[in-house]
Every structure is written in C-alpha cells, then in structure tokens.
Coordinates of C-alpha atoms in Angstrom, one line a residue:
M1 CA 0.0 0.0 0.0
A2 CA 1.6 3.3 -1.2
T3 CA 1.9 5.8 1.7
G4 CA 4.0 8.6 -0.2
G5 CA 3.1 10.6 -3.2
S6 CA 1.7 9.6 -6.5
A7 CA 3.9 6.8 -8.0
Q8 CA 5.2 7.9 -11.3
P9 CA 5.2 5.2 -14.2
S10 CA 8.4 3.7 -15.0
T11 CA 9.4 3.7 -18.8
A12 CA 12.4 1.3 -18.2
G13 CA 10.3 -1.6 -19.0
D14 CA 7.6 0.0 -21.2
P15 CA 7.2 -2.0 -24.1
R16 CA 6.1 1.2 -26.1
L17 CA 9.2 2.7 -25.4
A18 CA 11.0 -0.3 -26.7
S19 CA 8.8 -0.5 -29.8
A20 CA 9.4 3.1 -30.5
L21 CA 13.3 2.8 -30.4
P22 CA 14.1 -0.7 -31.4
W23 CA 17.5 0.1 -32.9
V24 CA 18.6 1.6 -29.5
A25 CA 18.2 -2.0 -28.1
R26 CA 20.1 -3.6 -30.8
L27 CA 23.2 -1.2 -30.3
P28 CA 26.3 -2.4 -28.3
T29 CA 26.9 -0.9 -24.9
G30 CA 30.0 0.8 -26.0
T31 CA 28.0 2.4 -28.8
K32 CA 25.3 3.9 -26.6
L33 CA 27.8 5.2 -24.4
F34 CA 29.5 7.0 -27.0
L35 CA 26.3 8.4 -28.4
I36 CA 25.2 9.6 -24.8
L37 CA 28.7 11.1 -24.5
S38 CA 28.6 12.8 -27.7
L39 CA 25.0 14.4 -27.2
C40 CA 26.1 15.6 -23.7
L41 CA 29.3 17.0 -24.8
A42 CA 27.8 18.5 -28.2
P43 CA 26.5 21.6 -26.6
L44 CA 29.7 22.4 -24.7
A45 CA 31.4 22.0 -28.1
M46 CA 28.9 24.2 -30.0
I47 CA 29.1 26.9 -27.2
A48 CA 32.9 27.2 -27.7
I49 CA 32.7 27.4 -31.4
A50 CA 30.0 30.1 -31.0
A51 CA 32.2 32.2 -28.6
T52 CA 35.2 32.0 -31.0
L53 CA 32.9 33.1 -34.0
Q54 CA 31.4 35.8 -31.8
T55 CA 35.0 36.9 -30.9
T56 CA 35.9 37.0 -34.7
R57 CA 32.7 39.1 -35.5
L58 CA 33.5 41.8 -32.9
S59 CA 36.8 42.0 -34.2
D60 CA 35.4 42.5 -37.7
A61 CA 33.0 45.1 -36.3
E62 CA 35.9 47.0 -34.7
T63 CA 37.8 46.8 -38.0
R64 CA 34.9 48.2 -40.2
A65 CA 34.6 51.0 -37.7
R66 CA 38.0 51.9 -38.2
L67 CA 37.8 51.6 -41.8
R68 CA 34.8 53.9 -42.0
L69 CA 36.7 56.6 -39.8
T70 CA 39.8 56.4 -41.9
S71 CA 37.9 56.4 -45.2
A72 CA 36.0 59.5 -44.1
E73 CA 39.3 61.2 -43.0
S74 CA 40.8 60.6 -46.1
A75 CA 38.1 61.5 -48.3
R76 CA 37.7 64.7 -46.2
A77 CA 41.6 65.5 -46.5
I78 CA 41.2 65.2 -50.4
A79 CA 38.0 67.4 -50.7
I80 CA 39.5 70.0 -48.4
E81 CA 42.9 70.5 -50.0
V82 CA 41.6 70.1 -53.4
S83 CA 38.5 72.4 -53.1
G84 CA 40.7 75.1 -51.3
E85 CA 42.9 75.3 -54.3
M86 CA 40.3 75.0 -56.9
R87 CA 38.3 77.9 -55.3
A88 CA 41.7 80.0 -55.3
L89 CA 42.0 78.8 -59.2
Q90 CA 38.5 80.1 -59.6
L91 CA 38.6 83.2 -58.2
A92 CA 42.2 84.0 -60.2
A93 CA 40.1 83.0 -63.5
Q94 CA 37.4 85.4 -62.8
A95 CA 39.7 88.3 -61.9
L96 CA 41.9 87.6 -65.0
H97 CA 38.8 87.6 -67.2
V98 CA 38.0 91.3 -66.2
D99 CA 41.6 92.3 -66.4
P100 CA 44.1 89.9 -68.1
R101 CA 46.9 92.2 -66.6
D102 CA 45.6 91.6 -62.9
L103 CA 49.0 90.1 -61.5
A104 CA 48.0 90.2 -58.1
S105 CA 45.5 87.6 -58.6
C106 CA 47.8 85.3 -60.6
A107 CA 50.2 85.8 -57.6
R108 CA 47.7 84.9 -55.2
V109 CA 46.9 81.5 -56.8
Q110 CA 50.5 80.8 -57.4
G111 CA 51.2 81.1 -53.7
V112 CA 48.2 78.8 -52.8
F113 CA 49.7 76.0 -54.9
A114 CA 53.3 76.6 -53.8
Q115 CA 52.3 76.1 -49.8
A116 CA 50.9 72.7 -50.9
V117 CA 53.2 69.5 -49.6
G118 CA 53.7 67.1 -52.6
G119 CA 53.6 69.8 -55.4
G120 CA 50.8 70.9 -57.8
R121 CA 50.6 72.7 -61.0
F122 CA 47.9 74.9 -62.6
S123 CA 47.3 76.8 -65.8
I124 CA 45.0 79.5 -66.9
T125 CA 44.8 79.9 -70.7
D126 CA 42.8 82.0 -73.1
R127 CA 40.5 80.9 -76.1
T128 CA 44.0 80.6 -78.2
G129 CA 45.6 78.5 -75.7
Q130 CA 47.8 81.4 -74.8
V131 CA 49.0 80.8 -70.9
I132 CA 47.8 83.9 -69.1
C133 CA 48.8 82.7 -65.5
G134 CA 50.6 79.6 -64.2
A135 CA 52.7 77.2 -66.7
S136 CA 51.9 74.8 -69.2
L137 CA 51.0 71.4 -67.5
G138 CA 52.6 69.3 -70.2
I139 CA 49.9 66.5 -69.8
A140 CA 48.6 64.6 -72.8
G141 CA 44.8 64.6 -72.5
T142 CA 41.6 66.4 -72.0
V143 CA 39.2 66.9 -69.3
P144 CA 35.9 65.7 -70.8
G145 CA 32.7 67.8 -70.6
G146 CA 30.1 67.4 -68.0
K147 CA 28.0 69.0 -65.4
G148 CA 29.3 70.8 -62.4
D149 CA 31.7 73.6 -61.9
I150 CA 34.7 71.2 -61.7
R151 CA 35.3 68.2 -64.0
A152 CA 38.1 65.5 -63.6
V153 CA 39.9 62.8 -65.3
L154 CA 42.5 60.4 -64.2
V155 CA 45.7 60.6 -66.1
G156 CA 47.2 57.0 -65.9
D157 CA 48.7 56.5 -62.4
Q158 CA 50.4 60.0 -62.5
G159 CA 47.5 61.8 -61.0
V160 CA 44.3 63.8 -61.2
L161 CA 43.6 66.4 -63.7
L162 CA 40.9 69.0 -62.6
A163 CA 39.1 71.8 -64.9
L164 CA 37.0 74.6 -64.1
A165 CA 34.1 75.2 -66.6
P166 CA 34.7 77.8 -69.1
A167 CA 31.6 79.5 -68.6
P168 CA 31.2 82.4 -67.3
T169 CA 34.9 83.4 -67.6
R170 CA 35.5 82.0 -71.2
L171 CA 38.8 81.1 -69.7
N172 CA 40.4 77.5 -69.4
A173 CA 41.6 76.9 -65.8
Q174 CA 43.3 73.4 -64.9
A175 CA 45.0 72.0 -62.1
F176 CA 47.1 68.8 -61.7
F177 CA 47.5 66.9 -58.6
P178 CA 50.2 64.3 -58.7
T179 CA 49.6 60.8 -57.1
A180 CA 52.3 61.4 -54.5
R181 CA 50.3 64.5 -53.2
L182 CA 47.1 62.7 -52.9
S183 CA 48.8 59.8 -51.3
A184 CA 50.1 62.1 -48.6
L185 CA 46.6 63.2 -48.1
V186 CA 44.8 60.0 -47.6
R187 CA 47.5 58.3 -45.4
P188 CA 46.1 57.7 -42.1
S189 CA 47.7 58.8 -39.0
G190 CA 48.1 55.1 -37.8
P191 CA 50.2 52.5 -39.4
A192 CA 50.0 53.3 -43.1
S193 CA 50.6 49.8 -44.2
T194 CA 47.5 48.4 -42.9
F195 CA 45.3 50.4 -45.3
E196 CA 44.8 50.5 -49.0
S197 CA 43.4 53.4 -50.9
T198 CA 42.3 53.8 -54.4
L199 CA 40.7 56.7 -56.1
Q200 CA 38.3 55.8 -58.8
L201 CA 36.3 57.6 -61.7
R202 CA 34.1 56.4 -64.2
G203 CA 36.0 52.9 -64.2
D204 CA 39.4 54.3 -64.1
E205 CA 41.5 54.1 -60.8
I206 CA 44.7 55.3 -59.2
R207 CA 46.3 53.3 -56.3
L208 CA 47.2 55.9 -53.7
L209 CA 48.3 53.5 -50.8
R210 CA 49.2 50.0 -51.4
G211 CA 48.3 47.5 -48.8
P212 CA 49.7 44.3 -47.9
E213 CA 49.0 41.3 -50.4
A214 CA 46.1 39.0 -49.5
G215 CA 47.2 35.2 -48.9
S216 CA 45.0 32.5 -49.7
L217 CA 43.1 32.7 -46.4
G218 CA 43.2 36.5 -46.3
R219 CA 40.1 38.6 -45.5
F220 CA 39.5 42.2 -46.3
E221 CA 37.0 44.9 -45.4
T222 CA 36.0 47.5 -48.3
I223 CA 34.2 50.6 -47.9
R224 CA 33.5 53.5 -50.8
T225 CA 33.2 57.0 -49.6
E226 CA 32.4 59.9 -52.0
V227 CA 35.0 62.7 -52.0
G228 CA 32.4 65.2 -53.3
I229 CA 34.5 66.8 -56.1
A230 CA 33.9 65.7 -59.6
Q231 CA 32.3 62.2 -59.0
L232 CA 35.7 61.2 -57.4
T233 CA 35.3 58.0 -55.2
L234 CA 37.8 56.8 -52.5
L235 CA 38.0 53.1 -52.0
T236 CA 39.5 52.2 -48.8
R237 CA 40.3 48.7 -47.8
I238 CA 41.8 47.3 -44.8
R239 CA 42.7 43.7 -43.9
S240 CA 40.6 42.0 -41.2
A241 CA 41.5 39.0 -38.8
P242 CA 42.6 36.5 -41.3
I243 CA 41.7 32.9 -41.3
S244 CA 44.9 32.0 -39.8
S245 CA 46.0 28.6 -38.2
S246 CA 45.2 30.1 -34.8
L247 CA 41.7 30.6 -35.8
I248 CA 41.3 27.2 -37.4
V249 CA 42.7 25.8 -34.3
A250 CA 40.2 27.9 -32.1
L251 CA 37.6 26.4 -34.2
L252 CA 38.5 22.9 -34.6
L253 CA 39.6 22.4 -30.9
P254 CA 36.1 22.3 -29.4
L255 CA 35.3 19.6 -31.9
L256 CA 38.4 17.8 -31.4
M257 CA 37.9 17.8 -27.4
W258 CA 34.5 16.7 -28.1
V259 CA 35.5 13.7 -30.1
A260 CA 38.4 12.9 -27.9
A261 CA 36.3 13.1 -24.7
A262 CA 33.9 10.9 -26.4
G263 CA 36.4 8.5 -27.7
I264 CA 38.6 8.3 -24.6
S265 CA 35.2 7.9 -22.1
W266 CA 34.1 5.0 -24.4
L267 CA 37.6 3.4 -24.5
V268 CA 38.1 3.6 -20.6
V269 CA 34.6 2.2 -20.2
D270 CA 35.0 -0.5 -22.7
R271 CA 38.6 -1.7 -21.4
L272 CA 37.4 -1.1 -17.6
L273 CA 33.9 -2.5 -17.7
I274 CA 32.4 -3.9 -21.2
R275 CA 35.2 -6.0 -22.3
P276 CA 35.8 -7.7 -19.1
L277 CA 32.2 -8.3 -18.7
R278 CA 32.0 -9.8 -22.0
R279 CA 34.6 -12.0 -21.3
L280 CA 33.1 -13.1 -18.0
R281 CA 29.8 -13.7 -19.8
A282 CA 31.5 -15.8 -22.5
S283 CA 33.2 -17.9 -19.7
A284 CA 29.9 -18.4 -17.8
A285 CA 28.1 -19.3 -21.1
A286 CA 30.8 -21.8 -21.9
F287 CA 30.7 -23.4 -18.2
T288 CA 29.9 -27.1 -17.9
P289 CA 29.0 -29.0 -14.8
G290 CA 32.4 -30.1 -13.3
Q291 CA 34.5 -27.5 -14.6
V292 CA 36.0 -24.5 -13.0
I293 CA 35.2 -21.0 -14.5
E294 CA 38.5 -19.5 -15.5
V295 CA 38.3 -15.8 -16.4
G296 CA 41.1 -14.3 -18.9
A297 CA 43.7 -12.4 -17.0
D298 CA 43.7 -8.6 -17.8
G299 CA 45.8 -7.7 -15.1
P300 CA 44.9 -4.5 -12.8
L301 CA 43.0 -2.9 -15.7
P302 CA 39.6 -4.0 -15.3
A303 CA 37.5 -2.6 -12.6
A304 CA 38.1 -4.0 -9.0
E305 CA 34.4 -5.3 -8.7
I306 CA 34.3 -7.1 -12.0
R307 CA 37.7 -8.8 -10.9
E308 CA 36.0 -9.5 -7.7
L309 CA 32.8 -11.0 -9.3
G310 CA 35.1 -13.2 -11.6
D311 CA 36.8 -14.4 -8.6
T312 CA 33.5 -15.3 -7.1
F313 CA 32.3 -17.0 -10.2
R314 CA 35.5 -19.0 -10.1
A315 CA 35.0 -19.9 -6.1
I316 CA 31.4 -20.8 -7.1
S317 CA 32.3 -23.1 -9.8
R318 CA 35.0 -24.7 -8.0
T319 CA 32.5 -25.4 -5.1
V320 CA 30.0 -26.8 -7.8
A321 CA 32.6 -28.8 -9.2
I322 CA 33.5 -30.4 -5.7
H323 CA 29.7 -31.0 -4.9
E324 CA 29.2 -32.6 -8.6
A325 CA 32.1 -34.8 -7.9
G326 CA 30.7 -35.8 -4.7
L327 CA 27.2 -36.4 -6.2
A328 CA 28.6 -38.3 -9.0
E329 CA 30.7 -40.6 -6.4
G330 CA 27.6 -40.8 -4.3
L331 CA 25.7 -41.8 -7.4
V332 CA 27.8 -44.5 -8.5
R333 CA 27.7 -45.9 -4.9
Q334 CA 24.0 -45.6 -4.8
T335 CA 23.8 -47.5 -8.3
K336 CA 26.0 -50.2 -7.1
L337 CA 23.9 -50.6 -3.9
T338 CA 20.8 -50.6 -5.9
R339 CA 22.1 -53.2 -8.3
E340 CA 23.4 -55.2 -5.2
V341 CA 19.8 -55.1 -3.8
H342 CA 18.1 -56.2 -7.0
H343 CA 20.7 -58.9 -7.3
R344 CA 20.0 -60.1 -3.8
V345 CA 16.2 -60.2 -4.6
K346 CA 16.7 -62.0 -7.6
N347 CA 18.7 -64.6 -5.8
N348 CA 16.4 -64.9 -2.9
L349 CA 13.6 -65.4 -5.6
Q350 CA 15.4 -68.1 -7.1
V351 CA 16.0 -69.7 -3.8
I352 CA 12.2 -69.5 -3.1
S353 CA 11.4 -70.9 -6.4
S354 CA 14.1 -73.6 -6.0
L355 CA 12.2 -74.6 -2.5
I356 CA 8.7 -74.4 -4.3
S357 CA 10.0 -77.0 -7.0
F358 CA 11.5 -79.1 -4.3
H359 CA 8.1 -79.3 -2.5
A360 CA 6.1 -79.8 -5.5
R361 CA 8.0 -82.8 -6.2
G362 CA 7.0 -84.3 -2.7
A363 CA 3.5 -83.0 -3.0
P364 CA 1.0 -85.9 -2.1
S365 CA -1.4 -85.1 -5.2
A366 CA -1.8 -83.7 -8.6
D367 CA -3.8 -80.6 -7.6
A368 CA -1.0 -79.9 -5.0
T369 CA 1.7 -80.0 -7.6
A370 CA -0.1 -77.8 -10.0
A371 CA -0.6 -75.2 -7.1
Y372 CA 3.1 -75.3 -6.5
S373 CA 3.8 -74.8 -10.2
S374 CA 1.4 -72.0 -10.4
I375 CA 3.1 -70.3 -7.6
Q376 CA 6.7 -71.1 -8.9
R377 CA 5.5 -69.3 -12.3
R378 CA 4.8 -66.3 -10.4
V379 CA 7.8 -66.1 -8.4
D380 CA 9.8 -66.8 -11.7
A381 CA 8.2 -63.9 -13.2
L382 CA 9.2 -61.4 -10.4
A383 CA 12.6 -63.0 -10.6
V384 CA 12.9 -62.2 -14.4
V385 CA 12.0 -58.7 -13.8
H386 CA 14.6 -58.3 -11.1
R387 CA 17.3 -59.9 -13.1
N388 CA 16.5 -57.6 -16.3
H389 CA 16.8 -54.6 -14.1
F390 CA 20.2 -52.9 -14.6
A391 CA 21.0 -55.7 -16.8
E392 CA 22.3 -53.8 -19.7
N393 CA 23.3 -50.0 -18.5
E394 CA 25.0 -48.5 -15.7
E395 CA 22.5 -45.8 -15.9
N396 CA 19.1 -47.4 -15.6
R397 CA 16.6 -46.2 -18.5
G398 CA 14.2 -48.9 -17.6
L399 CA 13.5 -52.6 -18.7
N400 CA 13.9 -53.9 -22.2
L401 CA 10.4 -55.4 -22.7
R402 CA 11.6 -58.0 -25.5
T403 CA 14.6 -59.4 -23.3
M404 CA 12.2 -59.7 -20.3
I405 CA 9.3 -61.4 -22.3
G406 CA 11.6 -63.7 -24.2
E407 CA 13.1 -65.0 -20.9
L408 CA 9.5 -65.1 -19.3
A409 CA 8.1 -67.1 -22.2
A410 CA 11.1 -69.6 -21.9
N411 CA 10.3 -70.2 -18.2
L412 CA 6.8 -70.8 -18.8
R413 CA 7.4 -73.4 -21.4
A414 CA 9.8 -75.1 -18.8
S415 CA 7.3 -74.9 -16.0
A416 CA 4.3 -76.3 -17.9
P417 CA 2.7 -79.4 -16.6
E418 CA 3.4 -83.0 -18.1
G419 CA 0.0 -82.8 -20.1
A420 CA 1.1 -79.4 -21.7
S421 CA 4.0 -80.7 -23.6
G422 CA 2.6 -79.3 -26.8
L423 CA 2.5 -75.7 -25.5
G424 CA 3.9 -73.3 -28.0
I425 CA 4.5 -69.3 -27.2
T426 CA 5.0 -67.0 -30.3
L427 CA 6.5 -63.8 -29.6
E428 CA 6.2 -60.6 -31.8
V429 CA 7.6 -57.8 -29.0
E430 CA 9.1 -54.5 -30.1
S431 CA 12.2 -53.3 -28.5
L432 CA 10.6 -51.0 -25.9
M433 CA 11.6 -49.7 -22.5
V434 CA 9.3 -49.5 -19.6
N435 CA 9.8 -48.9 -15.6
Q436 CA 9.9 -51.4 -13.0
D437 CA 6.2 -51.2 -11.9
I438 CA 5.0 -51.4 -15.4
A439 CA 7.5 -54.6 -16.1
V440 CA 6.1 -56.3 -13.0
A441 CA 2.4 -55.8 -14.0
V442 CA 3.0 -56.9 -17.6
A443 CA 5.1 -59.9 -16.4
F444 CA 2.4 -61.3 -14.0
L445 CA -0.5 -60.5 -16.6
I446 CA 1.4 -62.5 -19.3
T447 CA 1.8 -65.4 -16.9
E448 CA -2.0 -65.3 -15.6
T449 CA -3.2 -65.2 -19.2
V450 CA -0.6 -68.0 -20.5
E451 CA -1.5 -69.9 -17.6
L452 CA -5.3 -69.6 -18.1
A453 CA -4.8 -70.8 -21.7
M454 CA -2.8 -73.9 -20.5
N455 CA -5.6 -74.7 -18.2
C456 CA -8.1 -74.3 -20.7
D457 CA -6.1 -76.4 -23.4
P458 CA -2.9 -78.1 -22.2
S459 CA -1.5 -78.0 -26.0
A460 CA -2.6 -74.3 -26.6
Q461 CA -0.7 -72.2 -29.0
V462 CA -0.3 -68.5 -27.5
R463 CA 1.0 -65.5 -29.4
I464 CA 2.1 -62.6 -27.4
A465 CA 2.6 -59.3 -29.3
V466 CA 3.7 -55.7 -28.1
R467 CA 3.4 -52.9 -30.2
T468 CA 3.5 -49.0 -29.8
A469 CA 0.2 -47.2 -30.2
A470 CA -0.4 -45.4 -33.7
D471 CA -1.3 -42.1 -32.1
E472 CA 0.6 -42.1 -29.0
A473 CA 4.6 -42.6 -29.1
D474 CA 4.6 -43.2 -25.4
R475 CA 2.0 -45.7 -25.2
A476 CA 2.1 -49.5 -26.1
T477 CA -0.4 -52.4 -26.3
L478 CA 0.1 -55.9 -24.9
R479 CA -2.0 -58.6 -26.8
V480 CA -2.2 -62.4 -25.8
V481 CA -4.0 -64.3 -28.7
S482 CA -5.0 -68.1 -28.5
R483 CA -7.7 -70.3 -29.5
A484 CA -7.7 -71.9 -25.9
L485 CA -9.1 -68.1 -24.6
I486 CA -12.4 -68.3 -26.8
E487 CA -15.3 -68.3 -24.7
S488 CA -16.0 -71.6 -23.1
E489 CA -17.5 -73.0 -20.1
T490 CA -14.0 -74.1 -18.7
L491 CA -12.8 -70.7 -19.5
S492 CA -15.6 -68.9 -17.8
E493 CA -15.2 -70.9 -14.7
L494 CA -11.4 -70.4 -14.4
V495 CA -11.9 -66.5 -14.8
R496 CA -14.7 -66.6 -12.4
T497 CA -12.9 -68.6 -9.6
R498 CA -9.2 -67.9 -9.9
Y499 CA -8.2 -65.4 -12.5
A500 CA -10.6 -62.5 -12.6
R501 CA -9.7 -60.7 -9.5
V502 CA -5.8 -60.9 -10.2
M503 CA -6.2 -59.6 -13.9
Q504 CA -8.4 -57.0 -12.8
G505 CA -6.0 -55.8 -10.1
L506 CA -3.2 -55.8 -12.7
S507 CA -5.2 -53.8 -15.2
R508 CA -5.7 -51.3 -12.4
Q509 CA -2.0 -51.1 -11.9
L510 CA -1.4 -50.5 -15.3
R511 CA -4.3 -47.7 -15.5
A512 CA -6.0 -49.1 -18.5
P513 CA -9.0 -51.6 -18.9
L514 CA -8.4 -55.2 -19.9
H515 CA -10.3 -56.0 -22.9
H516 CA -11.3 -59.8 -23.7
D517 CA -12.6 -60.6 -27.2
P518 CA -14.3 -64.0 -26.6
L519 CA -15.0 -64.7 -30.2
A520 CA -11.2 -63.9 -31.4
G521 CA -9.7 -65.4 -28.0
I522 CA -7.9 -62.2 -27.3
Y523 CA -6.8 -60.4 -24.1
E524 CA -5.5 -56.9 -24.7
I525 CA -4.3 -53.9 -22.7
G526 CA -2.3 -50.4 -23.1
F527 CA 0.6 -49.2 -20.9
G528 CA 2.7 -46.6 -20.8
T529 CA 6.6 -46.8 -21.9
V530 CA 9.6 -44.7 -21.5
G531 CA 11.2 -45.1 -25.0
R532 CA 12.9 -47.6 -27.3
A533 CA 15.9 -49.7 -26.4

C-alpha cells in the first residue's frame, strides 16, 4: 500500500518505448555510451565554437568601424585640400577675365599652390591657348565635358587633372594633382601599411596607398566614400582578422575535444567494464558442470568489482565442481547398492522358486503339484523382472520388454505341466523400455493369461505381441492371442473362480482396462513406455 506521493510510471520496461526505439536496444553498450557522451558534450563544443565566432565578429565590427573613420578622414582631407586650391584657381580666373593684366590675382593663386605639400601645378589659358597665369601642364589628355563647376580625369597612374567650367569666364583653368600628393593626403595617422586606398572615376582608378598582399586565407573589409568633387570616389580597404592557423585551431579544438572526450570515455569504459564483462559472460556461458570458470587475466586494468565478480564465479564453480564430484561418486555408490539389492532379491526369489519346486516334487496329489507350479511361475516372473533390471546399462533407463518377455516365455514353457508338452508360445515384441512397476504388472499379466490358456487347453498355441500405439509414441499395447482363450465353460469357470480378481488388479495397476474378445480369443491392454531400447 503506497504511503508516499503519487507513483510515477516507469519507462524502463515500457514496451511502447522499446517498440518506438528498436534500434537503440540492438546497439552495443559501447556505442550507446559513445552516443550519450557525444550528445552531452555537443552543446559545450557548440558554445565554444559560437564564442570563437562571436569574438571574430566583434573583431570584424571593430575593423569596419576603423575603416569607416579612416575612409571619411581621407576623403575629407582630399576634398578640403583640392576644394581650397580649385576655389583659389576659380577666383583668379574670374579676376583675369575682367583684367588680363591683374598680376596680383595670379600671384595669389601661385602662392596657394606653392604652399601645398607634395606639389601641384595649374594653368589659366585664353581661347587661343595662350597661358595667362601659371605654366603649361605638359599632360597629354583633355578633361571631358560634363555637369558641375569642376570636372576631372585620371591621368594613368600619374595623378588627377581637374578643370573649371569655361563659362562664365571664357577662360580655361586646369590644375594637376600628382599621385604622391594625393597619397600624402589620404595616408592615415596610424600604420599606413594596414590600409589600401584607391581613387576611382568612371571605371578608372589610381592606387594611392598599397596595402599588404592577400594570402589564400586573407580577408578584407572594403568601403566606398564619395569625395564630393567631380564624382571622385575613394575606395578604402583594410585587412581584417585572417583565417589563420590559430583561428582554425580555435574552431576545430572544441570539436576535437568533443570527439576525444567521447572516444577516451568510451575506450576507458570499454576496457574497464564492457570487455571484462563480455569475457566473463562468455566464460559463464561456456561453463559445464564439473569445470571451473577461468576468467582471462587482464591484469589490474578492469574494475576491481568485476575482478571480484570473476573471483566469485571461479569460487562458486569450484564449489559446484566439488559438489558435482561428490554427487557423482554418491550416485555410483547408490547405483552399485541398487544393483546389489536387485541381485540379492533375484537370488532370494530363485531360492524361493527352488524350494517351491522341491516341495512340488513331494506333493501328495496332482492338484497340490499344480498349485506349487502356479506359485513357482509367478515367483519366476518376478525374478525375471529383477534379473533384467540394470542388466544392460549402468544408467538405468528401464527394462527391455523384448528381453524380459523372451526369458519369461522360456520359463513358462519350462514350467508347463507334463500334460501340456505341446504348449507353444510365439513372440512379436518390439524393443521398448518400461519402468519396473509396469514391467512387474506386464510380467504377471502374461503369466496369468498363458496359465489360463494352459488350463483351458494343455496344447494351446499362444501368441504374445507388444506394439507401440499408432497415435501415441509413449504408449504400447499388450495382446495375448490363443484359441484356448475363446469363450467356453471351462474358461468362464476358471476366470470367475481363480483369475478374474488378479487380472483386474493388474489392469488397475497399469491404469487401463483389460479387454477380452471371446470370439477371437484375445486379451488386450495398453500401458505406458519410457522409450525405445
């Protein structure tokens, strides 16, 4: 009666769970252990990998922030420097348009370009190409038309050529900014070797800063920034954290630790528990009575409990072997004693039979002699049973009916009265084995029926048949057939006065009815057997 909380149903022996996962039950214990450890350690490995990837993402985000700041500063530096000089050039062009001899305006713009670090040239020409201010640029190339006050063209990898729109001054004002000067403008305050800057315009580009070369596993962050002058674009690229060997190791190490932990755990459990238990099971399965279980020695590696269990099995098997040997010896002694008992009983019955035969020869009348002979035949029948017991095998499996009934028939013919010298007994007996109780009852029943036939007809011909039943392998039928057993007054009188009670008692001992066919002269009864000889 439960006194605690509500009982929880157990799923350990739930057939529904076993049918839902039939493949799990078929897996070896080592495989189950490896799968369980893998499932338990997999979240830890995933967390470690996620942490490594998160660290890489944070590093990439920091790199992108630095890149945006650097690109904006570089573009702003170019825009401020170039815009200032182009503004001075535009003012000078406007002044010279009003007064071509305005030397002060030309000197001011020359001073602005002269102050620039890295150099720079300009020229202001009229419609005929005559230089009014500055100097000839000496650059092969023209600035294409377009919208806006300032237009630009990239001159190979030399630099950028900028031109002011001719209206409303009708003068042509151009300025050339070399690559070295632009590189100095975009060079960041930090380490310049980590950045790469490129100035782009309508598909053309000039490399201002050259960054490190990308390896096979290199990774870069790139950003485009509009300079704000003549559609110029500054492309800035910085190398982010590369896929280096340390990153690969950081990503693979959790997986390797996961596999190694599961594998080592499986190996340890397999060596310490599973394999010794499997060897112990094999030794126990191969055990036969009388042997001693010897478990293979694995040294101190298996678990102490399993070694102790193996020692216990060895001690138990040794004890069982000793007991088996004692039982076998006792069985041999008991068998010899039983054989000796049956031998002495047989000898005693033979002595009794000899005494009865001795008294029969001195009987005063024929009726007394017949009575002695009848008693002697029954004693001989019992002696035959005891003589055949343990006659063929040390291990008693029963009595052989064919041998026993053959010897019994010989004794019946030998003990027949003088007037029954023509008695004939024919045997049709299968080689069957019966226990002693059945053998005694069968022997007495054959003796009674043959004697009944002799008393009805001293020259009777008797056929004794024993065959197995057709529908039952462990049953047989005894049939005694003789014309002397056909219904007659003598037969009825003898059965009623002498044989009926004995034959009915024998049929009860055999636990089967005794059938008599008065027309064919047949007595028939069934009995159990223990096998064939």
